[in-house]
Coordinates of C-alpha atoms in Angstrom, one line a residue:
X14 CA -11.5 -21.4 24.5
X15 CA -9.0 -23.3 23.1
X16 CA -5.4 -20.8 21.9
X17 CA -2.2 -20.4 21.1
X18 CA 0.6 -18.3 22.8
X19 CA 2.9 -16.6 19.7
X20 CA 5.8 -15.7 21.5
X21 CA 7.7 -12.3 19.8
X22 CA 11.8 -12.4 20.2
X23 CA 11.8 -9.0 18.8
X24 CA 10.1 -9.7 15.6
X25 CA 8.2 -6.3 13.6
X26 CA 6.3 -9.1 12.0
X27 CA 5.2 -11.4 14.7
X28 CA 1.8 -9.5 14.7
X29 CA 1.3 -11.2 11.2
X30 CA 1.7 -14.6 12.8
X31 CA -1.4 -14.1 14.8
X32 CA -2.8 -12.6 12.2
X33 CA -2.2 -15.5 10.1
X34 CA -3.7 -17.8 13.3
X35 CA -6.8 -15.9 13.7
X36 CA -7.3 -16.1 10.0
X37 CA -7.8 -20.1 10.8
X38 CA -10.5 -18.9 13.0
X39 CA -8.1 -20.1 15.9
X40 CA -7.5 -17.4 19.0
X41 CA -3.8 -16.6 20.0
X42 CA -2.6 -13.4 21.8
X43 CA 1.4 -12.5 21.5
X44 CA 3.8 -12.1 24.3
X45 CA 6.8 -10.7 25.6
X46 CA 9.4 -14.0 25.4
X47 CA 10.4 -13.2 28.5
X48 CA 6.4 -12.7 29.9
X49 CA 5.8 -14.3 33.3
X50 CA 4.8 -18.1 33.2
X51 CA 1.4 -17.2 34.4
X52 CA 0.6 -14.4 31.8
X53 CA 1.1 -16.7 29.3
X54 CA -0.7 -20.1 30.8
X55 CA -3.5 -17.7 32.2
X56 CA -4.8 -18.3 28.1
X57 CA -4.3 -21.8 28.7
X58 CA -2.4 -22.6 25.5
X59 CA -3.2 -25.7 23.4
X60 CA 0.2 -24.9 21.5
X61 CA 3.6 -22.3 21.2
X62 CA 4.9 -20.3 18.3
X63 CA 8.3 -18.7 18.1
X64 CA 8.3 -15.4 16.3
X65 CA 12.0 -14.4 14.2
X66 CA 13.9 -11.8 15.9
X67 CA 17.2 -9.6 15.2
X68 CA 19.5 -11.6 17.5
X69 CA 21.8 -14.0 16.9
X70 CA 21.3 -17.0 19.4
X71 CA 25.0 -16.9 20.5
X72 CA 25.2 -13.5 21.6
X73 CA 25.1 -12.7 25.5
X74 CA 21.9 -11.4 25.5
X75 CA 19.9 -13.0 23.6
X76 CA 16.5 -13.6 24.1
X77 CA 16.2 -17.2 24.9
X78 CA 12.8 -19.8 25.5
X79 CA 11.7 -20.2 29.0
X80 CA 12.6 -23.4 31.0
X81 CA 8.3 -23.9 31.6
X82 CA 7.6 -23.8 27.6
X83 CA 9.0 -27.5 27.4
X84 CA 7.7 -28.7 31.0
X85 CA 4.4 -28.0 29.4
X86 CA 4.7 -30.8 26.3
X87 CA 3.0 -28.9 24.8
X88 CA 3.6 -28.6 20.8
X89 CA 6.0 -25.7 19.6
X90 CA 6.6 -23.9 16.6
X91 CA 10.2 -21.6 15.7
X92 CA 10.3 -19.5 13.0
X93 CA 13.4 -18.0 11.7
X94 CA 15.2 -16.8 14.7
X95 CA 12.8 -19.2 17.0
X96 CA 14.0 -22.1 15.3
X97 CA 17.2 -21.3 15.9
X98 CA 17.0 -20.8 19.6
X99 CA 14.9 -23.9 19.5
X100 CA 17.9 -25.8 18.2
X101 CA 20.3 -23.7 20.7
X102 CA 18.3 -24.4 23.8
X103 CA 17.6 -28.4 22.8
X104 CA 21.7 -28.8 22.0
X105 CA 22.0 -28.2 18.8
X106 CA 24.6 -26.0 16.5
X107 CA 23.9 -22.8 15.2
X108 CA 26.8 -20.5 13.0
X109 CA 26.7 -17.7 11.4
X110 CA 26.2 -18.1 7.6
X111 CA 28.6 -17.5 5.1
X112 CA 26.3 -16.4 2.5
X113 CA 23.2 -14.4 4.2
X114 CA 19.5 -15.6 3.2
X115 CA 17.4 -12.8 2.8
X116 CA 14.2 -12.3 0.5
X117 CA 12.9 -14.9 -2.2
X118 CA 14.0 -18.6 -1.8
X119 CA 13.6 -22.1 -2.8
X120 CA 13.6 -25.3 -0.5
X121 CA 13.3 -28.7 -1.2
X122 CA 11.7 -31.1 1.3
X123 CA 13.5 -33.8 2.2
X124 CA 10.5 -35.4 4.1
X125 CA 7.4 -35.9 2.7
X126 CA 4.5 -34.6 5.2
X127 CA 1.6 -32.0 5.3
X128 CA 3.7 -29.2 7.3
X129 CA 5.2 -28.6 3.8
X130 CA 3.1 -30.0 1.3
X131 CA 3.0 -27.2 -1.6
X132 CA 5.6 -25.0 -0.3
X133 CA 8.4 -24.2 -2.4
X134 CA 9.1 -20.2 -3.2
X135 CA 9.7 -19.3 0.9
X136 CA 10.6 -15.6 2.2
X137 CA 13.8 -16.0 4.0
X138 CA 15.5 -13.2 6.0
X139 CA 18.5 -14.4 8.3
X140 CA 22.8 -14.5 8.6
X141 CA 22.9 -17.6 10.9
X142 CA 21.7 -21.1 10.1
X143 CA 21.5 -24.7 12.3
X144 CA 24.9 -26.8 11.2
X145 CA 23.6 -29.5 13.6
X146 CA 20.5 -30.8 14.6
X147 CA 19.7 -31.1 18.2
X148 CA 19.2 -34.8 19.2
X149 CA 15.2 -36.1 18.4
X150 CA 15.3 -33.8 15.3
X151 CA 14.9 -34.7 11.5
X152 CA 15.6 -32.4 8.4
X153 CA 12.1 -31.7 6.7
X154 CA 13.7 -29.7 4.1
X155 CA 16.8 -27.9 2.9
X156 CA 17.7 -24.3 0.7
X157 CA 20.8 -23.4 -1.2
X158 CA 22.4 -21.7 1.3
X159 CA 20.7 -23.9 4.6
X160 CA 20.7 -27.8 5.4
X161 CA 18.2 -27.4 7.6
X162 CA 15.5 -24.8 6.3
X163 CA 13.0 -27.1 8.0
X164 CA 13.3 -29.6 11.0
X165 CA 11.0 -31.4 13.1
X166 CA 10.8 -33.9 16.2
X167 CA 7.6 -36.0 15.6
X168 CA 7.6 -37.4 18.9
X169 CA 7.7 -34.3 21.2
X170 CA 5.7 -31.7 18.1
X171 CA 8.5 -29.5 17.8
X172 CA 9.3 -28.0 14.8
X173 CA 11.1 -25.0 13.2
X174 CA 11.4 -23.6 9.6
X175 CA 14.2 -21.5 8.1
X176 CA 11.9 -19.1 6.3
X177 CA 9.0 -16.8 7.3
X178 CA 5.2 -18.5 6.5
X179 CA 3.4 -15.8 7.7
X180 CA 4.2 -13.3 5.1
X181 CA 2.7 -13.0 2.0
X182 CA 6.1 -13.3 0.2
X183 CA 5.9 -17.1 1.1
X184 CA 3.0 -18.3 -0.8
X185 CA 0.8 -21.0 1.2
X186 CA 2.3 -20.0 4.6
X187 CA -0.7 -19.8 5.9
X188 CA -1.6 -23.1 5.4
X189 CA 1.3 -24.8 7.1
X190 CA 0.9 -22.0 10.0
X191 CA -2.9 -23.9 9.9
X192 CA -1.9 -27.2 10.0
X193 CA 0.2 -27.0 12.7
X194 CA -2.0 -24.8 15.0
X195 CA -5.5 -27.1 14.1
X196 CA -3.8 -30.8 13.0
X197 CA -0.4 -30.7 15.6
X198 CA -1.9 -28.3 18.3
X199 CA -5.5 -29.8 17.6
X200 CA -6.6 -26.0 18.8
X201 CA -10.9 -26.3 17.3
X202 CA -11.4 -23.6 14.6
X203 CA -13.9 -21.9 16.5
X204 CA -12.9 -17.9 16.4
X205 CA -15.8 -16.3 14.5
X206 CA -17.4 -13.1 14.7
X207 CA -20.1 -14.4 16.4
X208 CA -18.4 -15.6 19.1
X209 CA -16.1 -12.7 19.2
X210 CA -19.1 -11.0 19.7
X211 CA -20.4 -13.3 22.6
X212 CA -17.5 -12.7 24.1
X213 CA -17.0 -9.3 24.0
X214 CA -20.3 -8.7 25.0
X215 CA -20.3 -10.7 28.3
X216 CA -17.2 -9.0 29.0
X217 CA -18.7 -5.3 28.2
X218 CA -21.7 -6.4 30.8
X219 CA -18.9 -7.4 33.7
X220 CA -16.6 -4.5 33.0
X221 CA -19.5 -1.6 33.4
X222 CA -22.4 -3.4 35.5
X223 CA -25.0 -0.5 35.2
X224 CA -22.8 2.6 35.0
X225 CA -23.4 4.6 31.8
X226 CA -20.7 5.0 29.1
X227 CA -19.4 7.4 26.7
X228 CA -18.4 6.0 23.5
X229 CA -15.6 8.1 21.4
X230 CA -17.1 8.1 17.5
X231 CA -14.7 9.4 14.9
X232 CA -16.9 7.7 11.6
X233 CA -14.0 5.3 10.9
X234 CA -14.6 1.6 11.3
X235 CA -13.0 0.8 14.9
X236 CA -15.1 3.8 16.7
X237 CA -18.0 2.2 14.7
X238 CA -17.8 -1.3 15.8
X239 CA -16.4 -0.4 19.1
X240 CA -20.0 1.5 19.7
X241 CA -21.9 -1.0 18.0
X242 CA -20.7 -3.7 20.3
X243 CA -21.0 -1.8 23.6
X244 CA -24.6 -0.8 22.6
X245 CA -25.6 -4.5 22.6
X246 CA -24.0 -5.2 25.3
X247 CA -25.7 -2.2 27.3
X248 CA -28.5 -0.7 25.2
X249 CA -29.3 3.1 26.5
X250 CA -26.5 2.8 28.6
X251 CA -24.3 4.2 26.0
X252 CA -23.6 8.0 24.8
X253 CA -21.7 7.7 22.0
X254 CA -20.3 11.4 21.2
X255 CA -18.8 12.8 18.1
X256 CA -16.0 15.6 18.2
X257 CA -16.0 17.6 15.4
X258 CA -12.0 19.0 15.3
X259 CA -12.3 20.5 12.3
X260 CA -9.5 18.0 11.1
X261 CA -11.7 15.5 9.5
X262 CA -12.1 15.3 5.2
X263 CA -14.4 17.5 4.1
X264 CA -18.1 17.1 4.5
X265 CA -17.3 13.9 7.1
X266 CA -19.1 15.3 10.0
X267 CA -22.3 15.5 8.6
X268 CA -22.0 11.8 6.7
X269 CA -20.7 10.4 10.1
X270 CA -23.8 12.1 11.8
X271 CA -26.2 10.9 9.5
X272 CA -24.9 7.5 9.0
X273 CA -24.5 6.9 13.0
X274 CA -27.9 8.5 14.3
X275 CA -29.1 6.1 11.1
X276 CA -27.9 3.2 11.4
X277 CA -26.9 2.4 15.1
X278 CA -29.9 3.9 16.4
X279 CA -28.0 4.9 19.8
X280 CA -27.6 8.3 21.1
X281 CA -25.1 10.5 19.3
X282 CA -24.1 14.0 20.7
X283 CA -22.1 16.4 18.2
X284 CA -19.2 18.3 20.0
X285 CA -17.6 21.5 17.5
X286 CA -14.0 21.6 19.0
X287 CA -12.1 23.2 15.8
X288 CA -11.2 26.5 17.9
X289 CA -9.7 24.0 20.7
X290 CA -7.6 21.5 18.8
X291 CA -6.3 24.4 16.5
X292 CA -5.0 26.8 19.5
X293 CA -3.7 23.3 21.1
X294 CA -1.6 22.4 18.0
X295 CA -0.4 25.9 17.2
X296 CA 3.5 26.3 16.4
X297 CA 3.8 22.2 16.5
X298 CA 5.5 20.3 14.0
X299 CA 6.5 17.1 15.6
X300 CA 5.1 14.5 15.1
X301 CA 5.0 12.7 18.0
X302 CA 3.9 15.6 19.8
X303 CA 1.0 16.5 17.9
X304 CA -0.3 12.8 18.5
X305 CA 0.1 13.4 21.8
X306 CA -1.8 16.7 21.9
X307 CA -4.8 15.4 19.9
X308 CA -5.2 12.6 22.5
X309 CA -4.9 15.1 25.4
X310 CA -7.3 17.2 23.9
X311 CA -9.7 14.4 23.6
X312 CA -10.1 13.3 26.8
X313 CA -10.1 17.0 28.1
X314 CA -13.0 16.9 25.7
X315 CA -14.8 14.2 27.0
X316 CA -14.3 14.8 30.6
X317 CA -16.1 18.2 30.3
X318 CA -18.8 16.4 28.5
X319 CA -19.3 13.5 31.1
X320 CA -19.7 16.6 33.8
X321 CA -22.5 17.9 31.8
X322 CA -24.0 13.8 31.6
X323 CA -23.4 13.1 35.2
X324 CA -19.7 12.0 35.2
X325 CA -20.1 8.4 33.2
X326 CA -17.5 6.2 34.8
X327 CA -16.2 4.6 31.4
X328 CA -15.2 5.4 27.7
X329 CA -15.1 3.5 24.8
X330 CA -12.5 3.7 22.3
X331 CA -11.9 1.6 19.1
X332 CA -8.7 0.5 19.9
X333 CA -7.4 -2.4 17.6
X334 CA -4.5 -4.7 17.4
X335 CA -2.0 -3.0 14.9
X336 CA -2.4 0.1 17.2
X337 CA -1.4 -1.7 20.5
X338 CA 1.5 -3.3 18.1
X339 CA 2.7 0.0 17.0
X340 CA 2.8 1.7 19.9
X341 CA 4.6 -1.0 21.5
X342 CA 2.6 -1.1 24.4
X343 CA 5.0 -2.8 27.0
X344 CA 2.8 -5.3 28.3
X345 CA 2.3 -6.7 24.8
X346 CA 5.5 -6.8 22.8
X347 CA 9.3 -5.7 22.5
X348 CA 9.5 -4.7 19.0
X349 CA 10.6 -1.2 18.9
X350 CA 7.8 1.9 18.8
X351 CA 7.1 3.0 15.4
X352 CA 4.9 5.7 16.6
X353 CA 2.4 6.5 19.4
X354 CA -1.2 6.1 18.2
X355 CA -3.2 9.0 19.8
X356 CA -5.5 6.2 21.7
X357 CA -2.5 4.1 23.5
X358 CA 0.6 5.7 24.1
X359 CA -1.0 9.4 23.3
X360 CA -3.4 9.3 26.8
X361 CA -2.6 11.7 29.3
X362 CA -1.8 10.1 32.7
X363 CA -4.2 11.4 34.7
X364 CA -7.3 10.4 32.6
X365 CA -10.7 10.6 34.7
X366 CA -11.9 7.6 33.1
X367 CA -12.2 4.1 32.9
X368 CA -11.6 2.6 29.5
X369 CA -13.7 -0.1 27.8
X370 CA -11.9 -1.3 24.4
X371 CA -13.6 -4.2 23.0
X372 CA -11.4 -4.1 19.9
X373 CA -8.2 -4.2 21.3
X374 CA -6.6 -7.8 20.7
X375 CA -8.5 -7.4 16.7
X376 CA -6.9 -7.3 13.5
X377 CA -8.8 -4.9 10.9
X378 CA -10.1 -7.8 9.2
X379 CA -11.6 -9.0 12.2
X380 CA -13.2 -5.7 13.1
X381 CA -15.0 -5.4 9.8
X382 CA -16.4 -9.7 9.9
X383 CA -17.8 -8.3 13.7
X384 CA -18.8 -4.9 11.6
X385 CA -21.0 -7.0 9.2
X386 CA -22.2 -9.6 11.8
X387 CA -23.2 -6.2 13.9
X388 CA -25.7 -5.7 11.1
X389 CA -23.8 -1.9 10.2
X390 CA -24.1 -0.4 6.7
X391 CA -21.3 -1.0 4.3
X392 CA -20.4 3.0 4.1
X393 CA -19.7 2.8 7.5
X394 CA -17.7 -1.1 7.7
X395 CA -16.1 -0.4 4.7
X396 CA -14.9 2.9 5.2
X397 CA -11.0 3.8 4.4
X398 CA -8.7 4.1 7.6
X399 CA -8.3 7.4 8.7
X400 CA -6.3 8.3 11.4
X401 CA -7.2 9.3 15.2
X402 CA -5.6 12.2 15.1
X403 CA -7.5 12.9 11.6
X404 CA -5.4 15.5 8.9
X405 CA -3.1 16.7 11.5
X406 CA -0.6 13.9 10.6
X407 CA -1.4 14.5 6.9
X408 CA -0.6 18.1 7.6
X409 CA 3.0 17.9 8.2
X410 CA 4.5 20.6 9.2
X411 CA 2.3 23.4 11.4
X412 CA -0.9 22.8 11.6
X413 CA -3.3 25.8 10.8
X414 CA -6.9 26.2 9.3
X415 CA -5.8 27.7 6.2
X416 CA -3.1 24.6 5.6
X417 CA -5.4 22.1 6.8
X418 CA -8.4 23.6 4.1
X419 CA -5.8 23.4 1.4
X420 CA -4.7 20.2 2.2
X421 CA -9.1 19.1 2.5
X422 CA -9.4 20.4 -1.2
X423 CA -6.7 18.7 -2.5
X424 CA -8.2 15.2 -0.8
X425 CA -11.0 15.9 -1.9
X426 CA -10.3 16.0 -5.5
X427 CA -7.8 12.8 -5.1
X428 CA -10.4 10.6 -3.8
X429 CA -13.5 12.0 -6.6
X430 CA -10.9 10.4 -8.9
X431 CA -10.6 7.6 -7.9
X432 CA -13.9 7.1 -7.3
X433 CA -14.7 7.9 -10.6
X434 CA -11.9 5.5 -12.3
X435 CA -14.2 2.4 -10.3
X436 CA -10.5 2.5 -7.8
X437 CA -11.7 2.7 -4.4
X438 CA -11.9 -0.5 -2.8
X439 CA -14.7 -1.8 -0.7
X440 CA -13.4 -5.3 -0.4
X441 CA -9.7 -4.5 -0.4
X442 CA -8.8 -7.5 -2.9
X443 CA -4.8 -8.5 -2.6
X444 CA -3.7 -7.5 -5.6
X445 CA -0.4 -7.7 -6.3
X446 CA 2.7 -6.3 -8.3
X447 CA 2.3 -7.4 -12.0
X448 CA 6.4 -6.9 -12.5
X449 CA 5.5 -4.8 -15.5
X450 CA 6.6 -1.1 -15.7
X451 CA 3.6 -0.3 -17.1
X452 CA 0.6 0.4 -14.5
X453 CA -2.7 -1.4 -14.2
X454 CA -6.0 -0.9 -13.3
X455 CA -6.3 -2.6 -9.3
X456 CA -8.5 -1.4 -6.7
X457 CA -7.1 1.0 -3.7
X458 CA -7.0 0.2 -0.2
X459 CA -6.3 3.8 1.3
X460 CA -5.4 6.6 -0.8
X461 CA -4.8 10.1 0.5
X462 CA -3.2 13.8 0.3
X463 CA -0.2 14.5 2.0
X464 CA 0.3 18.2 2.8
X465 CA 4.2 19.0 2.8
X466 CA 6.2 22.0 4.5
X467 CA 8.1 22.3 1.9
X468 CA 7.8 25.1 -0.8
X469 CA 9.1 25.0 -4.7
X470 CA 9.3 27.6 -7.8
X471 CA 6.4 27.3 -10.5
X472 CA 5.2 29.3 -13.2
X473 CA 1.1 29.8 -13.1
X474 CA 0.2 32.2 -15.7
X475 CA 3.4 33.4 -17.1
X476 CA 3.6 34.4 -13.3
X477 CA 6.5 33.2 -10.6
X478 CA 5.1 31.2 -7.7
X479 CA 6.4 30.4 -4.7
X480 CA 4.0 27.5 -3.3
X481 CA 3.9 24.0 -0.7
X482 CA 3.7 20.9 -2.4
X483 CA 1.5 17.7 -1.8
X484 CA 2.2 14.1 -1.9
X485 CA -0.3 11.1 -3.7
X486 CA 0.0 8.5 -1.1
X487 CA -2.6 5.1 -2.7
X488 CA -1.8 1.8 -1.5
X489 CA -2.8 -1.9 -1.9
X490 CA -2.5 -4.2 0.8
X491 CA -4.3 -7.5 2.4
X492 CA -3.7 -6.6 6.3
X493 CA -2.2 -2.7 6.5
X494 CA 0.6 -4.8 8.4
X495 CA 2.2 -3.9 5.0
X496 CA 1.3 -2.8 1.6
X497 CA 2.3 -2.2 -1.4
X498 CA 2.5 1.6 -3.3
X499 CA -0.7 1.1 -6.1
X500 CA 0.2 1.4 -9.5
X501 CA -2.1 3.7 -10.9
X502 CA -2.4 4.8 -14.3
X503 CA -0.5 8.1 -15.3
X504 CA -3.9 9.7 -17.2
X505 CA -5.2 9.4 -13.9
X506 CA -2.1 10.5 -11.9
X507 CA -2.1 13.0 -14.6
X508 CA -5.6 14.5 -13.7
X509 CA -5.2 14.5 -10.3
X510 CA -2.5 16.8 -10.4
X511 CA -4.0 19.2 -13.0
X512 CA -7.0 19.4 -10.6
X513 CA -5.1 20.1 -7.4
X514 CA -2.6 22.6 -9.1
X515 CA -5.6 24.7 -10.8
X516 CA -8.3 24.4 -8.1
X517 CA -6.2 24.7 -4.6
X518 CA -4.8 27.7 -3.6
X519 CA -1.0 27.7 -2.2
X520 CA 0.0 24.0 -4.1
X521 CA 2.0 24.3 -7.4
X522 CA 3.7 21.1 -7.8
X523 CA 1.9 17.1 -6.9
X524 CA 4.5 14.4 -6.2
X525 CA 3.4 10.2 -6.1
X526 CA 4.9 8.4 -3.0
X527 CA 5.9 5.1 -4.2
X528 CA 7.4 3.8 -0.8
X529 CA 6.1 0.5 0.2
X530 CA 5.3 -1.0 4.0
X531 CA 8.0 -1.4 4.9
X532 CA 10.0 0.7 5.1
X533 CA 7.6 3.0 4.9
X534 CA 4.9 3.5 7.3
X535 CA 1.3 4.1 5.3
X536 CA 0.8 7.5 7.5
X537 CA 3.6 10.1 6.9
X538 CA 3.4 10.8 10.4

């Protein structure tokens, strides 16, 4: 299959550049820059693209492009920083700016040509800029503050732009990202979901030959797909096994039962592990920990219940993309860890099994196309994101039964809501800020409770109370690489809270998180 090797120079972002790729229905995978020659060649690359970075070419260690990158002729792409250590390693001049570049922009193309044909509000985020060209190049287009927000060498395909075209900030990005990948690279547009799902399946078959495999099920899309792709792969094969923790949202088992044993039509055991998780997490507040206990406990889980099934060799987990990214797994990328996702870098070291992750290199997006081509319902391929290690990172704080049922009731009532109000998203439309101060109606990509250890005054019944408080956290967003905080309207805001504060014991005061991604993360924990 034809590709493309994205190469990340320390970029939190480059994972949108693939995303951006794959959304042309061409393959990529993101390395290291400094990855071994064979790593990166073993995909056999039709083209290069240079993430941004936080370097500065000229200091000592800067990340710099390998010698092999040009010995392959191959085309090449630099964004931001990878333009600039394009221009550096090809002997050309780059300074650090006098006036710093860094959100909305304008250029002017000084070339005509489809790279930038209907590009003109950019996304720029740098301090240096290229005061000379290296030798070969051209000036495709310029910005107040750079002479050179664009450049190209027709002969050779190399290219670099100033600005970032794979964020949403830069509208049409995607489309010069496309023509250079499919026109320059001349990569076919042949990533679909059915051949994702060719491919994954062949590779299922090879990994496990006849060996029977258990399949982790949570009810969330990834653990849902995961299955549903291993089960055509391998039929009876597969166990898929559902631990209840007692951490989910309230009334999830039984839907995710129902909807699994329904739908999938493959095995489903049903595991009650409240008592286990709870004594596990007892007297734990950080975060990082608690991920790391609820994918101990897990395994432990599931390596008592392969005893019981004959010791299956391998497990399925719905591993995807943004959590490989996040968890800055080291053979993938050197942005820094934002936090370990209870499937990656939450695994105990001594696991018993063999892991199968069929989803591991997919976006979300991709994951629900496969979903849909899978033939699953809509309740289960549309269903919000909810994280691995389910309310405990909602719960911040201790975790105990009584906070996590306060914190289940107050969900509860936030997501009847919003159901109600027509809010909840199935389709997750980009819908973006209106600039008004005034909130509008838009549909919710996740929206959630978040239970805080903090405790304020209130007055219930001419009565002093001493109670925790929750957060509103409802968010809008394309990718979940980032989103935006949902504007909802305050009679609805206004009803949630009235709800939560009258019918859940222990809250008396409801606070709206209106943090964007980034900085914020979408999770609390």
């Amino acid at each position: 299959m034809d590709s493309i090797a994205i190469l990340d120079f320390g970029s939190q972002y480059a994972q949108l550049i693939a995303r951006r790729v794959r959304e042309a229905q061409v393959y990529c995978e993101l390395f290291p820059w400094d990855a071994p020659m064979e790593k990166i060649l073993a995909i056999q690359p039709k083209g290069f693209i240079l993430s941004g970075g936080p370097k500065s070419v000229y200091e000592a260690d800067a990340p710099h492009i390998q010698d092999f990158i040009f010995k392959t002729g191959l085309p090449i792409l630099g964004i931001c920083y990878g333009m600039q250590a394009l221009t550096h390693a090809l002997g050309g001049q780059v300074d650090p700016s006098a006036q710093r570049e860094y959100g909305d922009a304008e250029i002017e193309p000084t070339r005509s040509g489809a790279m930038l044909n209907a590009i003109s509000r950019v996304w720029m985020s740098h301090g240096d800029r290229i005061t000379r060209l290296p030798e070969g190049f051209i000036a495709l287009a310029r910005s107040g503050n750079s002479p050179f927000a664009a450049m190209g060498d027709m002969r050779r395909k190399y290219f670099g732009v100033q600005f970032h075209p794979e964020v949403h900030h830069t509208p049409n990005g995607e489309k010069l990202l496309k023509h250079f990948v499919v026109d320059i690279c001349g990569v076919k547009p042949t990533w679909t979901p059915a051949s994702i799902i060719e491919e994954s399946v062949t590779r299922i078959r090879e990994q496990v030959g006849k060996e029977r495999v258990l399949a982790a099920v949570s009810g969330g899309v990834d653990s849902s797909v995961a299955a549903a792709l291993v089960h055509k792969a391998i039929g009876d094969q597969l166990v898929a096994v559902f631990v209840d923790t007692g951490l989910l949202r309230r009334k999830e088992g039984e839907q995710v039962a129902s909807a699994f044993r329904r739908f999938l039509g493959a095995e489903l055991l049903t595991i009650e592990a409240a008592d286990e998780f709870f004594a596990a997490l007892s007297g734990v507040t950080e975060p990082e920990q608690k991920r790391r206990i609820v994918g101990e406990k897990f395994i432990r889980v599931f390596e008592r219940e392969a005893k019981q099934l004959g010791q299956p060799k391998f497990l399925v987990q719905g591993t995807i993309y943004p959590d490989v990214v996040e968890s800055s797994a080291p053979d993938r990328d050197k942005a820094e860890r934002i936090k370990t996702h209870h499937n990656v870098g939450g695994l105990p070291e001594d696991i018993e099994f063999e892991l199968v992750e069929p989803l591991r290199y997919l976006f979300k997006d991709e994951v629900r196309a496969v979903g849909e081509a899978l033939g699953l319902p809509e309740s289960l391929v549309w269903r919000q994101p909810f994280p691995g290690p389910g309310l405990t990172v909602r719960c911040l704080g201790e975790v105990t039964r009584e906070r996590v049922a306060r914190l289940r009731a107050a969900d509860a009532i936030l997501l009847e809501e919003l159901s109600k109000a027509g809010l909840l998203s199935k389709r997750f439309p980009a819908i973006r800020p209106t600039g008004s101060l005034n909130p509008v109606q838009q549909a919710i990509s996740q929206a959630f409770v978040v239970l805080l250890p903090v405790r304020s005054v209130g007055v219930m019944g001419d009565m002093r109370t001493y109670q925790e408080a929750v957060a509103i956290r409802a968010v809008t967003t394309e990718d979940f690489m980032t989103a935006d905080w949902a504007r909802l309207p305050y009679d609805l805001l206004a009803k949630v809270s009235s709800r939560i504060v009258n019918e859940v014991d222990g809250i008396n005061r409801v606070v709206y998180d209106i943090t964007s991604k980034p900085p914020a993360t979408i999770e609390w924990e």
